[in-house]
Short mmCIF file of C-alpha atoms in Angstrom, two decimals:
data_model
loop_
_atom_site.label_atom_id
_atom_site.label_comp_id
_atom_site.label_asym_id
_atom_site.label_seq_id
_atom_site.Cartn_x
_atom_site.Cartn_y
_atom_site.Cartn_z
CA UNK X 1 -35.03 5.79 -20.39
CA UNK X 2 -32.87 6.60 -17.38
CA UNK X 3 -33.78 9.33 -14.94
CA UNK X 4 -30.82 11.44 -16.08
CA UNK X 5 -31.68 10.95 -19.74
CA UNK X 6 -35.27 11.93 -19.08
CA UNK X 7 -34.14 15.17 -17.44
CA UNK X 8 -31.92 16.18 -20.37
CA UNK X 9 -33.60 18.62 -22.75
CA UNK X 10 -31.84 18.00 -26.04
CA UNK X 11 -33.70 20.66 -28.06
CA UNK X 12 -33.49 23.45 -25.51
CA UNK X 13 -34.12 26.84 -27.13
CA UNK X 14 -34.45 25.51 -30.66
CA UNK X 15 -37.25 26.85 -32.85
CA UNK X 16 -39.16 23.99 -34.44
CA UNK X 17 -41.93 24.25 -37.03
CA UNK X 18 -44.24 21.23 -37.18
CA UNK X 19 -46.85 21.02 -39.93
CA UNK X 20 -50.01 19.01 -39.40
CA UNK X 21 -49.40 19.30 -35.65
CA UNK X 22 -53.01 19.41 -34.50
CA UNK X 23 -53.63 15.70 -34.20
CA UNK X 24 -52.00 12.29 -34.17
CA UNK X 25 -48.32 12.01 -34.98
CA UNK X 26 -47.87 15.76 -35.51
CA UNK X 27 -49.40 16.57 -32.13
CA UNK X 28 -47.07 14.03 -30.52
CA UNK X 29 -44.07 15.66 -32.24
CA UNK X 30 -45.09 19.15 -31.13
CA UNK X 31 -45.53 18.09 -27.51
CA UNK X 32 -42.35 16.00 -27.54
CA UNK X 33 -40.24 18.82 -28.94
CA UNK X 34 -41.71 21.27 -26.44
CA UNK X 35 -40.97 18.81 -23.65
CA UNK X 36 -37.33 18.90 -24.70
CA UNK X 37 -37.19 22.69 -24.55
CA UNK X 38 -38.03 23.67 -28.12
CA UNK X 39 -40.15 26.66 -29.04
CA UNK X 40 -42.76 25.13 -31.32
CA UNK X 41 -44.68 26.60 -34.23
CA UNK X 42 -47.86 24.51 -34.41
CA UNK X 43 -49.21 24.51 -37.97
CA UNK X 44 -52.55 22.91 -38.78
CA UNK X 45 -55.53 23.98 -40.87
CA UNK X 46 -57.78 21.70 -38.82
CA UNK X 47 -59.19 19.82 -41.80
CA UNK X 48 -60.65 16.33 -42.02
CA UNK X 49 -58.43 13.44 -43.00
CA UNK X 50 -59.46 13.80 -46.65
CA UNK X 51 -58.45 17.47 -46.62
CA UNK X 52 -61.94 18.91 -46.45
CA UNK X 53 -63.04 21.54 -43.95
CA UNK X 54 -61.02 23.62 -41.50
CA UNK X 55 -60.93 24.34 -37.78
CA UNK X 56 -58.72 27.24 -36.70
CA UNK X 57 -59.13 26.29 -33.03
CA UNK X 58 -57.19 23.05 -33.35
CA UNK X 59 -53.67 24.52 -33.58
CA UNK X 60 -54.46 26.91 -30.73
CA UNK X 61 -55.52 24.02 -28.53
CA UNK X 62 -52.13 22.36 -28.93
CA UNK X 63 -50.40 25.67 -28.23
CA UNK X 64 -52.36 26.00 -24.99
CA UNK X 65 -51.46 22.44 -24.08
CA UNK X 66 -47.78 23.25 -24.57
CA UNK X 67 -48.01 26.49 -22.63
CA UNK X 68 -49.84 24.81 -19.77
CA UNK X 69 -46.87 22.49 -19.46
CA UNK X 70 -44.47 25.42 -19.22
CA UNK X 71 -43.43 25.45 -22.87
CA UNK X 72 -43.45 28.14 -25.53
CA UNK X 73 -45.43 27.89 -28.75
CA UNK X 74 -47.36 29.78 -31.40
CA UNK X 75 -50.18 28.67 -33.69
CA UNK X 76 -50.35 28.92 -37.46
CA UNK X 77 -53.27 27.87 -39.66
CA UNK X 78 -51.89 28.55 -43.13
CA UNK X 79 -52.34 25.97 -45.88
CA UNK X 80 -48.82 24.68 -46.55
CA UNK X 81 -49.91 23.01 -49.80
CA UNK X 82 -49.80 26.49 -51.36
CA UNK X 83 -46.70 28.56 -52.07
CA UNK X 84 -48.06 31.62 -50.29
CA UNK X 85 -49.35 29.67 -47.29
CA UNK X 86 -45.98 28.02 -46.73
CA UNK X 87 -44.27 31.39 -47.07
CA UNK X 88 -46.56 32.93 -44.46
CA UNK X 89 -45.81 30.05 -42.10
CA UNK X 90 -42.06 30.58 -42.40
CA UNK X 91 -42.29 34.37 -42.22
CA UNK X 92 -44.57 34.20 -39.19
CA UNK X 93 -42.15 31.95 -37.33
CA UNK X 94 -39.24 34.26 -38.18
CA UNK X 95 -41.17 37.31 -37.08
CA UNK X 96 -42.00 35.69 -33.75
CA UNK X 97 -38.71 33.98 -32.92
CA UNK X 98 -36.09 35.51 -35.23
CA UNK X 99 -34.91 32.20 -36.61
CA UNK X 100 -35.94 28.64 -37.44
CA UNK X 101 -33.78 25.68 -36.51
CA UNK X 102 -36.00 22.74 -37.45
CA UNK X 103 -38.86 22.00 -39.82
CA UNK X 104 -40.87 18.80 -39.42
CA UNK X 105 -42.94 18.30 -42.57
CA UNK X 106 -45.73 16.11 -41.25
CA UNK X 107 -49.00 17.43 -42.74
CA UNK X 108 -50.96 14.92 -44.76
CA UNK X 109 -54.32 13.67 -45.94
CA UNK X 110 -55.55 10.42 -47.44
CA UNK X 111 -58.01 9.69 -50.23
CA UNK X 112 -57.58 5.98 -50.79
CA UNK X 113 -59.03 4.51 -53.97
CA UNK X 114 -58.19 1.67 -56.30
CA UNK X 115 -56.50 3.13 -59.38
CA UNK X 116 -59.48 2.50 -61.65
CA UNK X 117 -61.73 4.46 -59.27
CA UNK X 118 -59.37 7.31 -58.45
CA UNK X 119 -60.40 10.76 -59.65
CA UNK X 120 -58.10 13.55 -60.75
CA UNK X 121 -59.16 15.47 -57.66
CA UNK X 122 -58.20 12.54 -55.38
CA UNK X 123 -54.77 12.45 -56.98
CA UNK X 124 -54.16 16.20 -56.99
CA UNK X 125 -55.31 16.78 -53.41
CA UNK X 126 -53.03 14.13 -51.91
CA UNK X 127 -50.02 15.14 -54.00
CA UNK X 128 -50.61 18.80 -53.08
CA UNK X 129 -50.61 18.35 -49.30
CA UNK X 130 -47.90 15.73 -49.01
CA UNK X 131 -45.44 16.45 -51.80
CA UNK X 132 -46.05 20.07 -52.74
CA UNK X 133 -46.50 21.03 -49.10
CA UNK X 134 -43.19 19.43 -48.16
CA UNK X 135 -41.51 21.22 -51.06
CA UNK X 136 -43.05 24.63 -50.37
CA UNK X 137 -42.16 24.78 -46.68
CA UNK X 138 -38.67 23.40 -47.31
CA UNK X 139 -38.07 25.84 -50.15
CA UNK X 140 -38.98 28.90 -48.11
CA UNK X 141 -37.03 27.92 -45.00
CA UNK X 142 -34.03 26.93 -47.13
CA UNK X 143 -33.90 30.50 -48.40
CA UNK X 144 -33.71 31.71 -44.80
CA UNK X 145 -30.81 29.37 -44.03
CA UNK X 146 -28.94 30.27 -47.21
CA UNK X 147 -29.28 33.96 -46.42
CA UNK X 148 -27.91 33.38 -42.92
CA UNK X 149 -24.96 31.46 -44.33
CA UNK X 150 -24.20 34.21 -46.85
CA UNK X 151 -24.19 36.72 -44.00
CA UNK X 152 -21.56 34.67 -42.20
CA UNK X 153 -23.90 33.15 -39.61
CA UNK X 154 -23.73 29.45 -38.80
CA UNK X 155 -26.73 27.14 -39.08
CA UNK X 156 -27.26 23.91 -37.19
CA UNK X 157 -30.58 23.26 -38.90
CA UNK X 158 -32.77 20.28 -39.67
CA UNK X 159 -35.35 19.20 -42.20
CA UNK X 160 -37.32 16.15 -41.05
CA UNK X 161 -39.72 14.87 -43.69
CA UNK X 162 -42.43 12.25 -43.39
CA UNK X 163 -42.52 9.41 -45.88
CA UNK X 164 -44.32 6.07 -45.43
CA UNK X 165 -43.96 2.34 -45.81
CA UNK X 166 -46.58 2.72 -48.52
CA UNK X 167 -44.18 4.93 -50.46
CA UNK X 168 -41.16 2.75 -49.78
CA UNK X 169 -42.76 -0.63 -50.42
CA UNK X 170 -46.10 0.01 -52.15
CA UNK X 171 -49.64 -0.53 -50.89
CA UNK X 172 -52.80 -1.47 -52.74
CA UNK X 173 -55.34 1.33 -52.96
CA UNK X 174 -52.84 4.09 -52.28
CA UNK X 175 -51.28 4.96 -55.62
CA UNK X 176 -51.63 8.71 -54.93
CA UNK X 177 -50.36 8.52 -51.34
CA UNK X 178 -47.55 6.07 -52.18
CA UNK X 179 -46.38 8.20 -55.12
CA UNK X 180 -46.23 11.29 -52.91
CA UNK X 181 -44.42 9.50 -50.09
CA UNK X 182 -41.89 7.84 -52.42
CA UNK X 183 -41.17 11.24 -53.93
CA UNK X 184 -40.65 12.72 -50.47
CA UNK X 185 -38.01 10.08 -49.72
CA UNK X 186 -36.15 10.96 -52.92
CA UNK X 187 -36.63 14.69 -52.31
CA UNK X 188 -35.06 14.28 -48.86
CA UNK X 189 -31.89 12.82 -50.33
CA UNK X 190 -31.51 15.68 -52.80
CA UNK X 191 -32.19 18.30 -50.11
CA UNK X 192 -29.54 16.69 -47.90
CA UNK X 193 -26.97 17.08 -50.67
CA UNK X 194 -27.93 20.63 -51.64
CA UNK X 195 -28.27 22.16 -48.17
CA UNK X 196 -25.26 20.57 -46.51
CA UNK X 197 -23.14 23.61 -47.45
CA UNK X 198 -25.46 25.80 -45.37
CA UNK X 199 -25.25 23.71 -42.21
CA UNK X 200 -28.54 21.88 -42.78
CA UNK X 201 -29.27 18.16 -42.55
CA UNK X 202 -32.30 16.46 -44.12
CA UNK X 203 -33.72 13.11 -43.08
CA UNK X 204 -37.08 11.39 -43.29
CA UNK X 205 -39.10 9.07 -41.13
CA UNK X 206 -41.55 6.39 -42.22
CA UNK X 207 -43.86 6.11 -39.22
CA UNK X 208 -46.42 3.44 -38.40
CA UNK X 209 -48.99 4.60 -35.86
CA UNK X 210 -52.66 4.27 -35.01
CA UNK X 211 -54.22 7.64 -35.79
CA UNK X 212 -57.36 8.87 -37.54
CA UNK X 213 -55.47 8.27 -40.81
CA UNK X 214 -55.19 4.54 -40.05
CA UNK X 215 -58.20 4.00 -37.78
CA UNK X 216 -60.17 2.00 -40.38
CA UNK X 217 -57.39 -0.40 -41.39
CA UNK X 218 -58.48 -3.16 -39.01
CA UNK X 219 -55.33 -3.13 -36.89
CA UNK X 220 -55.42 -5.96 -34.29
CA UNK X 221 -56.16 -4.69 -30.78
CA UNK X 222 -53.25 -6.61 -29.29
CA UNK X 223 -50.67 -4.43 -31.07
CA UNK X 224 -52.32 -1.02 -30.64
CA UNK X 225 -49.93 -0.08 -27.82
CA UNK X 226 -47.04 -0.58 -30.24
CA UNK X 227 -48.66 1.84 -32.67
CA UNK X 228 -48.84 4.81 -30.35
CA UNK X 229 -47.28 7.94 -31.94
CA UNK X 230 -45.12 8.21 -28.80
CA UNK X 231 -42.84 5.54 -30.24
CA UNK X 232 -42.09 7.73 -33.26
CA UNK X 233 -41.58 11.14 -31.66
CA UNK X 234 -38.31 10.28 -29.86
CA UNK X 235 -36.69 9.69 -33.25
CA UNK X 236 -37.91 13.07 -34.47
CA UNK X 237 -36.78 14.84 -31.29
CA UNK X 238 -33.30 13.35 -31.61
CA UNK X 239 -33.10 14.24 -35.31
CA UNK X 240 -34.17 17.79 -34.42
CA UNK X 241 -31.44 18.14 -31.82
CA UNK X 242 -27.78 19.16 -32.22
CA UNK X 243 -26.88 15.53 -31.43
CA UNK X 244 -27.84 14.41 -34.95
CA UNK X 245 -25.57 16.79 -36.86
CA UNK X 246 -23.65 13.98 -38.58
CA UNK X 247 -26.73 12.17 -39.89
CA UNK X 248 -28.25 13.27 -43.20
CA UNK X 249 -29.91 11.83 -46.28
CA UNK X 250 -31.39 8.90 -44.37
CA UNK X 251 -34.85 7.38 -44.07
CA UNK X 252 -35.81 5.79 -40.76
CA UNK X 253 -38.73 3.45 -40.18
CA UNK X 254 -40.19 4.08 -36.74
CA UNK X 255 -42.92 2.45 -34.66
CA UNK X 256 -43.30 0.50 -31.45
CA UNK X 257 -42.31 -2.57 -33.45
CA UNK X 258 -39.06 -1.40 -35.00
CA UNK X 259 -36.50 1.31 -35.51
CA UNK X 260 -34.83 0.63 -38.84
CA UNK X 261 -32.85 2.29 -41.59
CA UNK X 262 -34.59 1.96 -44.95
CA UNK X 263 -31.88 1.24 -47.48
CA UNK X 264 -33.83 2.40 -50.50
CA UNK X 265 -32.85 1.82 -54.10
CA UNK X 266 -29.41 0.27 -54.44
CA UNK X 267 -27.71 -1.47 -57.35
CA UNK X 268 -28.03 -5.23 -57.12
CA UNK X 269 -26.79 -8.02 -59.40
CA UNK X 270 -25.55 -6.82 -62.77
CA UNK X 271 -24.36 -8.15 -66.11
CA UNK X 272 -22.55 -6.84 -69.15
CA UNK X 273 -24.91 -4.80 -71.38
CA UNK X 274 -26.05 -6.14 -74.73
CA UNK X 275 -27.76 -4.76 -77.81
CA UNK X 276 -29.67 -8.02 -78.35
CA UNK X 277 -33.12 -8.14 -76.68
CA UNK X 278 -33.12 -11.93 -76.84
CA UNK X 279 -29.93 -11.99 -74.76
CA UNK X 280 -31.55 -9.54 -72.35
CA UNK X 281 -34.32 -12.11 -71.91
CA UNK X 282 -31.72 -14.70 -70.99
CA UNK X 283 -29.93 -12.40 -68.53
CA UNK X 284 -32.89 -11.01 -66.59
CA UNK X 285 -34.02 -14.27 -64.93
CA UNK X 286 -30.47 -14.87 -63.71
CA UNK X 287 -30.20 -11.37 -62.30
CA UNK X 288 -33.58 -11.63 -60.58
CA UNK X 289 -32.61 -14.97 -59.06
CA UNK X 290 -29.49 -13.36 -57.59
CA UNK X 291 -31.29 -10.26 -56.26
CA UNK X 292 -32.65 -9.95 -52.75
CA UNK X 293 -36.47 -10.12 -52.72
CA UNK X 294 -37.97 -6.65 -52.34
CA UNK X 295 -39.65 -5.75 -49.08
CA UNK X 296 -43.43 -5.53 -49.28
CA UNK X 297 -46.04 -4.28 -46.84
CA UNK X 298 -46.73 -7.91 -45.92
CA UNK X 299 -43.18 -8.14 -44.53
CA UNK X 300 -43.62 -5.24 -42.09
#
């Protein structure tokens, strides 16, 4: 980064809500946005990585860190996996700052199990925080932006969701997490289409970073520097800024190893339809031979 680029604050004055901002990637986003002039709403319940427990001091610690660096921030400890908690988060930010320009849906937990060992609670808890939480916060802030648009005010707003390579490409032992993250990628595309009329873009990132969520995955020490959350935050800061106004409906993979556009589902080789299942059996091998091999986690 050049000296001039480093001095430019591309989110100056913008109000940014970051969920799950107490640790790891979310903390990096909150500090990065504040460093570029944003007023940050730091949301975190302070729970363990499996969703248990709570620590109301965690969000306040990040707020103090931002303020000590000359930034402006407020803490929020509502549970965004509930409708009412997400509503309180949005209403609290509006009461404090009068508007919201950016929401970064980052909160998450993991409860990895092989499918045959996964409980209903493991499934429900992960889906609730990742998928329902992303929906609830987005739904409530979207209402704010629609109301502004109906009143003749212009929005230059952003939704930045967090998906995962596990959701895009699949990963053994993470059927709950992968299902939630794949749904978030699809949700992002729909939100981009629906909210465009109100001056809102929606994109997602699929980060790879070494945090407490990934600490037990046996990541080789020689690549740990490439898995610092600081490689991911610049993408989020840019997406949160006015500079990204023409980009929407996209999923970006981000880490110290790559910055890539995930192309997602796209129609590949095709053939004329048939009502004969035997003919289908003849066609499918040919189509599969013509198709590009799908990306797997082993390819990352």
